Backbone as numpy.savetxt, mean C-alpha at the origin, in Angstrom:
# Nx Ny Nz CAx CAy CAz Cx Cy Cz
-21.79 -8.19 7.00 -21.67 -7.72 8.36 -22.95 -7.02 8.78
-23.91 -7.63 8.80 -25.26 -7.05 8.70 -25.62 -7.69 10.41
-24.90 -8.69 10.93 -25.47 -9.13 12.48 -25.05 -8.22 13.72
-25.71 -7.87 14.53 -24.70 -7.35 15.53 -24.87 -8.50 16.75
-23.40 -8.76 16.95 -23.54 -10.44 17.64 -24.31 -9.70 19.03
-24.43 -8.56 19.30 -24.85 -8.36 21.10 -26.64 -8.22 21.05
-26.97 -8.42 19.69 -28.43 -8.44 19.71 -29.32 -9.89 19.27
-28.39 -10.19 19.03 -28.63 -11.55 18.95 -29.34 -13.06 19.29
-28.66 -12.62 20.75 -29.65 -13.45 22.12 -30.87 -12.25 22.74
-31.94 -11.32 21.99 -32.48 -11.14 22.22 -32.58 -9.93 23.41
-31.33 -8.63 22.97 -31.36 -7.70 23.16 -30.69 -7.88 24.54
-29.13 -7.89 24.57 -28.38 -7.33 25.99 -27.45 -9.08 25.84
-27.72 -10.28 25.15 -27.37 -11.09 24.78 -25.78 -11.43 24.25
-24.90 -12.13 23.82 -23.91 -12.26 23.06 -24.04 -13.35 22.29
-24.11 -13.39 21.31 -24.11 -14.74 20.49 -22.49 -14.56 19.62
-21.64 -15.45 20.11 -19.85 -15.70 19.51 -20.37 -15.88 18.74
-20.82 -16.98 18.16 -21.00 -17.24 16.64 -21.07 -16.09 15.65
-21.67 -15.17 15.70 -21.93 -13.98 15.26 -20.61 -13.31 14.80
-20.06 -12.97 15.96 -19.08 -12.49 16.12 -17.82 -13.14 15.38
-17.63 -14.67 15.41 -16.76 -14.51 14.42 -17.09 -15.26 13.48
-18.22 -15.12 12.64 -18.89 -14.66 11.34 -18.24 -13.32 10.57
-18.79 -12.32 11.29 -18.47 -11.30 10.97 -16.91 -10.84 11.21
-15.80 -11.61 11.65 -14.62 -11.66 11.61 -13.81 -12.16 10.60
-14.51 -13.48 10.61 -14.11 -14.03 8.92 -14.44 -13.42 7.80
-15.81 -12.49 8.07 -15.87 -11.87 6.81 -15.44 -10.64 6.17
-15.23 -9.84 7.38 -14.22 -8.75 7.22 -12.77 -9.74 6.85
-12.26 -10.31 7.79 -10.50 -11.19 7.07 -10.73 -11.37 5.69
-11.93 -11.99 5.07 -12.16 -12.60 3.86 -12.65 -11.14 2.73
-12.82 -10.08 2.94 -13.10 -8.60 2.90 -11.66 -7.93 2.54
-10.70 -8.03 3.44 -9.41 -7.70 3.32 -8.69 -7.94 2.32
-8.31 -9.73 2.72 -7.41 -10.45 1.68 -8.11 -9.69 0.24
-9.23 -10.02 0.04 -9.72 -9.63 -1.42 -9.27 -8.30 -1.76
-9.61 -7.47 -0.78 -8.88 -5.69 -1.43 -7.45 -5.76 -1.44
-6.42 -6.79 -0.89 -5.02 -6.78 -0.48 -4.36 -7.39 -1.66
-5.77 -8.10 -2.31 -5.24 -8.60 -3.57 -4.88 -8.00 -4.86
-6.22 -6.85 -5.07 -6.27 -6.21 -5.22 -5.71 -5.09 -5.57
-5.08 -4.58 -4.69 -3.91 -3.75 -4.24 -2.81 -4.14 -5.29
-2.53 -5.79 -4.83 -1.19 -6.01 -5.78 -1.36 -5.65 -7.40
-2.43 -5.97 -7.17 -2.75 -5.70 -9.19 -2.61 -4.40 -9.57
-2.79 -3.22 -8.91 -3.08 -2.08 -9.22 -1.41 -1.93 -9.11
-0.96 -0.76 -10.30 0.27 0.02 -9.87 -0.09 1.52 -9.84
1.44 2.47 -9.85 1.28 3.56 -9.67 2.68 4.14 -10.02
2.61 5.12 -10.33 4.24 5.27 -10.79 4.52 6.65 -9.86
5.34 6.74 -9.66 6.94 7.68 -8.83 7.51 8.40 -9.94
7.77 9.69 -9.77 8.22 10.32 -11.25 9.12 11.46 -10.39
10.19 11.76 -10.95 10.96 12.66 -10.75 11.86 13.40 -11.53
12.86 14.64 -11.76 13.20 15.08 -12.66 12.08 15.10 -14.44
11.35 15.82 -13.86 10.16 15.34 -15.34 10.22 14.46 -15.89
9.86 13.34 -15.61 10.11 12.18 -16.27 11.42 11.56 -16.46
12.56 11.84 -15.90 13.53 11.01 -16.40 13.68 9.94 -15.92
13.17 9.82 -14.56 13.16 8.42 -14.34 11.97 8.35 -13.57
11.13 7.05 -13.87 9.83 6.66 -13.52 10.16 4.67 -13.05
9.61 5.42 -11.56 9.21 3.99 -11.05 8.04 3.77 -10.51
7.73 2.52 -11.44 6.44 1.83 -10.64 6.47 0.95 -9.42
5.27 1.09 -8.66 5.35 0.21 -7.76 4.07 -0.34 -7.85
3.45 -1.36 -7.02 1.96 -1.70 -6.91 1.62 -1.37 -6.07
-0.18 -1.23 -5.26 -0.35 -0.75 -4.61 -0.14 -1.06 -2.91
0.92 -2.28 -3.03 1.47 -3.05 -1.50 3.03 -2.27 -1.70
3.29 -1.46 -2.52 4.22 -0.91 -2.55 5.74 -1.82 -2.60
5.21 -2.40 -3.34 6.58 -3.82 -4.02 7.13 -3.18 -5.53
8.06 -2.58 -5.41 8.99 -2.30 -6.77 8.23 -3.20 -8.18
7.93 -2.83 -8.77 7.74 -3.41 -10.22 8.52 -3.19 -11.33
9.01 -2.16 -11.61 9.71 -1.52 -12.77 10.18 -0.20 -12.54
11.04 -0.11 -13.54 12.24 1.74 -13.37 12.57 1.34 -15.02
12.02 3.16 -15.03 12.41 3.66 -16.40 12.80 4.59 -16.44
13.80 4.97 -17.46 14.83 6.00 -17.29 15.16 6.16 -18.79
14.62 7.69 -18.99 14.55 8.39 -20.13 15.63 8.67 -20.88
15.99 7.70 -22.27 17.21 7.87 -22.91 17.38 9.16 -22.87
18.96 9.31 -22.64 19.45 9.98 -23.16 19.80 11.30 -21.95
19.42 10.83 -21.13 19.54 11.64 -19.32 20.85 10.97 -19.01
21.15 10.43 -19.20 22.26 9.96 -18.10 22.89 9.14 -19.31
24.35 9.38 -19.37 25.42 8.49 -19.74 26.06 7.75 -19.31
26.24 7.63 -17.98 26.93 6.07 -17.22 28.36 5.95 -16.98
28.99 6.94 -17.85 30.68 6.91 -17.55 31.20 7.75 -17.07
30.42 8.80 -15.60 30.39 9.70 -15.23 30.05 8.90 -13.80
30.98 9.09 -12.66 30.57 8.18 -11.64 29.84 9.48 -10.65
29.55 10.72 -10.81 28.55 11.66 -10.18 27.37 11.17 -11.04
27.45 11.55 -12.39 26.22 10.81 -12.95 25.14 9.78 -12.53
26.20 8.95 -12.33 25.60 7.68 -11.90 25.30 7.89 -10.29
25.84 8.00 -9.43 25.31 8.54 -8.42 23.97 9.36 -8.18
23.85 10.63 -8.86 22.65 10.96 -9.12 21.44 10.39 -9.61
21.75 9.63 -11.27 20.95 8.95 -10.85 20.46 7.71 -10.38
21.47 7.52 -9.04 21.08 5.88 -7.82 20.11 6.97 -7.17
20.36 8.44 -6.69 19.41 9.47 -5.90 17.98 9.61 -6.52
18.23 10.14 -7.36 16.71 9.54 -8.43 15.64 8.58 -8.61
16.42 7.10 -8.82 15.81 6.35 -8.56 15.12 6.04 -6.93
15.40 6.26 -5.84 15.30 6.37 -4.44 13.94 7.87 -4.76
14.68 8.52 -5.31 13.27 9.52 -4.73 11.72 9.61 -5.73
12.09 8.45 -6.99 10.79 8.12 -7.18 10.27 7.08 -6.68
11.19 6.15 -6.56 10.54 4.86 -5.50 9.58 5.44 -4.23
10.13 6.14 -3.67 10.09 7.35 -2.37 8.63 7.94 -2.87
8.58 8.42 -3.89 7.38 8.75 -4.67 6.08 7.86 -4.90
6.64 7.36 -5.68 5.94 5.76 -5.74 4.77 4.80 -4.39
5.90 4.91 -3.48 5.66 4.20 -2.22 4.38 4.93 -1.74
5.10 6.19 -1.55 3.54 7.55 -1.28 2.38 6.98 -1.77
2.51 6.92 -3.10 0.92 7.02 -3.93 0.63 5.59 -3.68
1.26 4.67 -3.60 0.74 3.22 -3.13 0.21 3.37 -1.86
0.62 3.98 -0.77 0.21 3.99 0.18 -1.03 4.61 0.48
-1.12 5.86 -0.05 -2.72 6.73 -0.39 -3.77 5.53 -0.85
-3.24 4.91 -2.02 -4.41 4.30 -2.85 -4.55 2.89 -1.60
-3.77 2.36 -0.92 -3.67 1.65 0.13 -5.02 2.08 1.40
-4.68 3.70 1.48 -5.81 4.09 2.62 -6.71 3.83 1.94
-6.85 4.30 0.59 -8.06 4.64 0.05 -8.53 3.32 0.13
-8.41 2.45 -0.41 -9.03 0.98 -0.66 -9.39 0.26 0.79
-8.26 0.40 1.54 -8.67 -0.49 2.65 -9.22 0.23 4.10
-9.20 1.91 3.89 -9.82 2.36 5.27 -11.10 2.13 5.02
-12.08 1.74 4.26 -13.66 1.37 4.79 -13.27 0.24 5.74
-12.50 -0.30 5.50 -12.42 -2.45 5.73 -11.74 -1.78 7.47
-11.40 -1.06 7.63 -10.30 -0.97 8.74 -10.49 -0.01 9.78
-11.38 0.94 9.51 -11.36 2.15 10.21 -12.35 1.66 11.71
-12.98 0.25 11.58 -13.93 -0.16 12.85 -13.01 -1.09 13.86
-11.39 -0.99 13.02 -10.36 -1.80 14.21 -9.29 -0.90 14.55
-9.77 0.64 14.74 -8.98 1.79 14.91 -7.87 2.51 14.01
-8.15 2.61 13.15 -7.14 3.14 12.16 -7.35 2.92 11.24
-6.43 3.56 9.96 -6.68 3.18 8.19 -5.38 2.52 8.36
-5.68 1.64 7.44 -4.24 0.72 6.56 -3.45 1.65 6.08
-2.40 1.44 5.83 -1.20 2.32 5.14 -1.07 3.57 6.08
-1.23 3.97 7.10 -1.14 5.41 7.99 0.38 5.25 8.22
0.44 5.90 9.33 1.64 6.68 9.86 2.69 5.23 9.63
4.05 5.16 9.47 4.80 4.36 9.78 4.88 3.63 7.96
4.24 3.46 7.66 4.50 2.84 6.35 3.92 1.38 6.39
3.79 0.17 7.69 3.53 -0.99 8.02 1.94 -1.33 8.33
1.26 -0.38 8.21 -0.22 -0.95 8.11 -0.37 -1.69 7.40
-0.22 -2.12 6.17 -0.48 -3.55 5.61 0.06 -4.84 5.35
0.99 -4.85 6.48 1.53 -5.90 6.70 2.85 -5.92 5.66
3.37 -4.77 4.84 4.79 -4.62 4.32 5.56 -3.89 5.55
6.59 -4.13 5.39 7.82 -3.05 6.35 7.91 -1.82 5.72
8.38 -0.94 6.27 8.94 0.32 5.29 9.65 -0.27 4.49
10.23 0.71 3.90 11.39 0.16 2.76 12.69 0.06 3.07
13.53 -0.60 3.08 15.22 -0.47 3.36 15.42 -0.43 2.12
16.29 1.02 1.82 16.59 1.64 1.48 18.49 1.90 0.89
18.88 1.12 1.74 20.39 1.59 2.01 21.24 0.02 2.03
């Protein structure tokens, strides 16, 4: 992204071509960090460790682990608690995907008004999470 298409034709000029050069190459800029993203995880932790979920950094569930010996299962509060658990490290999880989300993709984004992953949860083209 080294052209600026308005200098192009020789100062006050527009040269399109330029312009979406440097469109494709930011798109082609993106996809690569978005890929990126998926590879990387991050884990959600709650109750000190008793239960740990990962997510990647598009914030897609990967794995839940849950520390023998926390929870017995034939306790239907038990188990309830921990369905709450799991939700508030996912909840956790999602967070730090989303940070490492700004982090990676606000250079790529901040010249089309905003960072990726901001307010709302849908800057990178995931939904929030349904939840329920």
């Amino acid at each position: 992204m080294t052209q600026n298409p308005f200098d192009a034709l020789g100062g006050g000029g527009f040269d399109m071509n330029a312009l979406l050069q440097q469109a494709q190459q930011m798109q082609q800029q993106l996809e690569e960090a978005q890929a990126n993203l998926a590879q990387q995880t991050v884990d959600g932790t709650v109750a000190g460790g008793a239960v740990v979920v990962t997510a990647n950094g598009v914030g897609e569930l990967v794995g839940v682990t849950i520390r023998s010996g926390e929870f017995d299962g034939s306790d239907p509060d038990d188990l309830s608690d921990l369905s709450d658990l799991i939700v508030a490290a996912y909840r956790d999880a999602r967070a730090k995907s989303e940070a490492l989300a700004g982090d990676s993709l606000g250079p790529l984004t901040e010249g089309l008004g905003g960072r990726a992953g901001g307010e709302g949860g849908g800057g990178l083209g995931f939904p929030p999470p349904s939840l329920g």
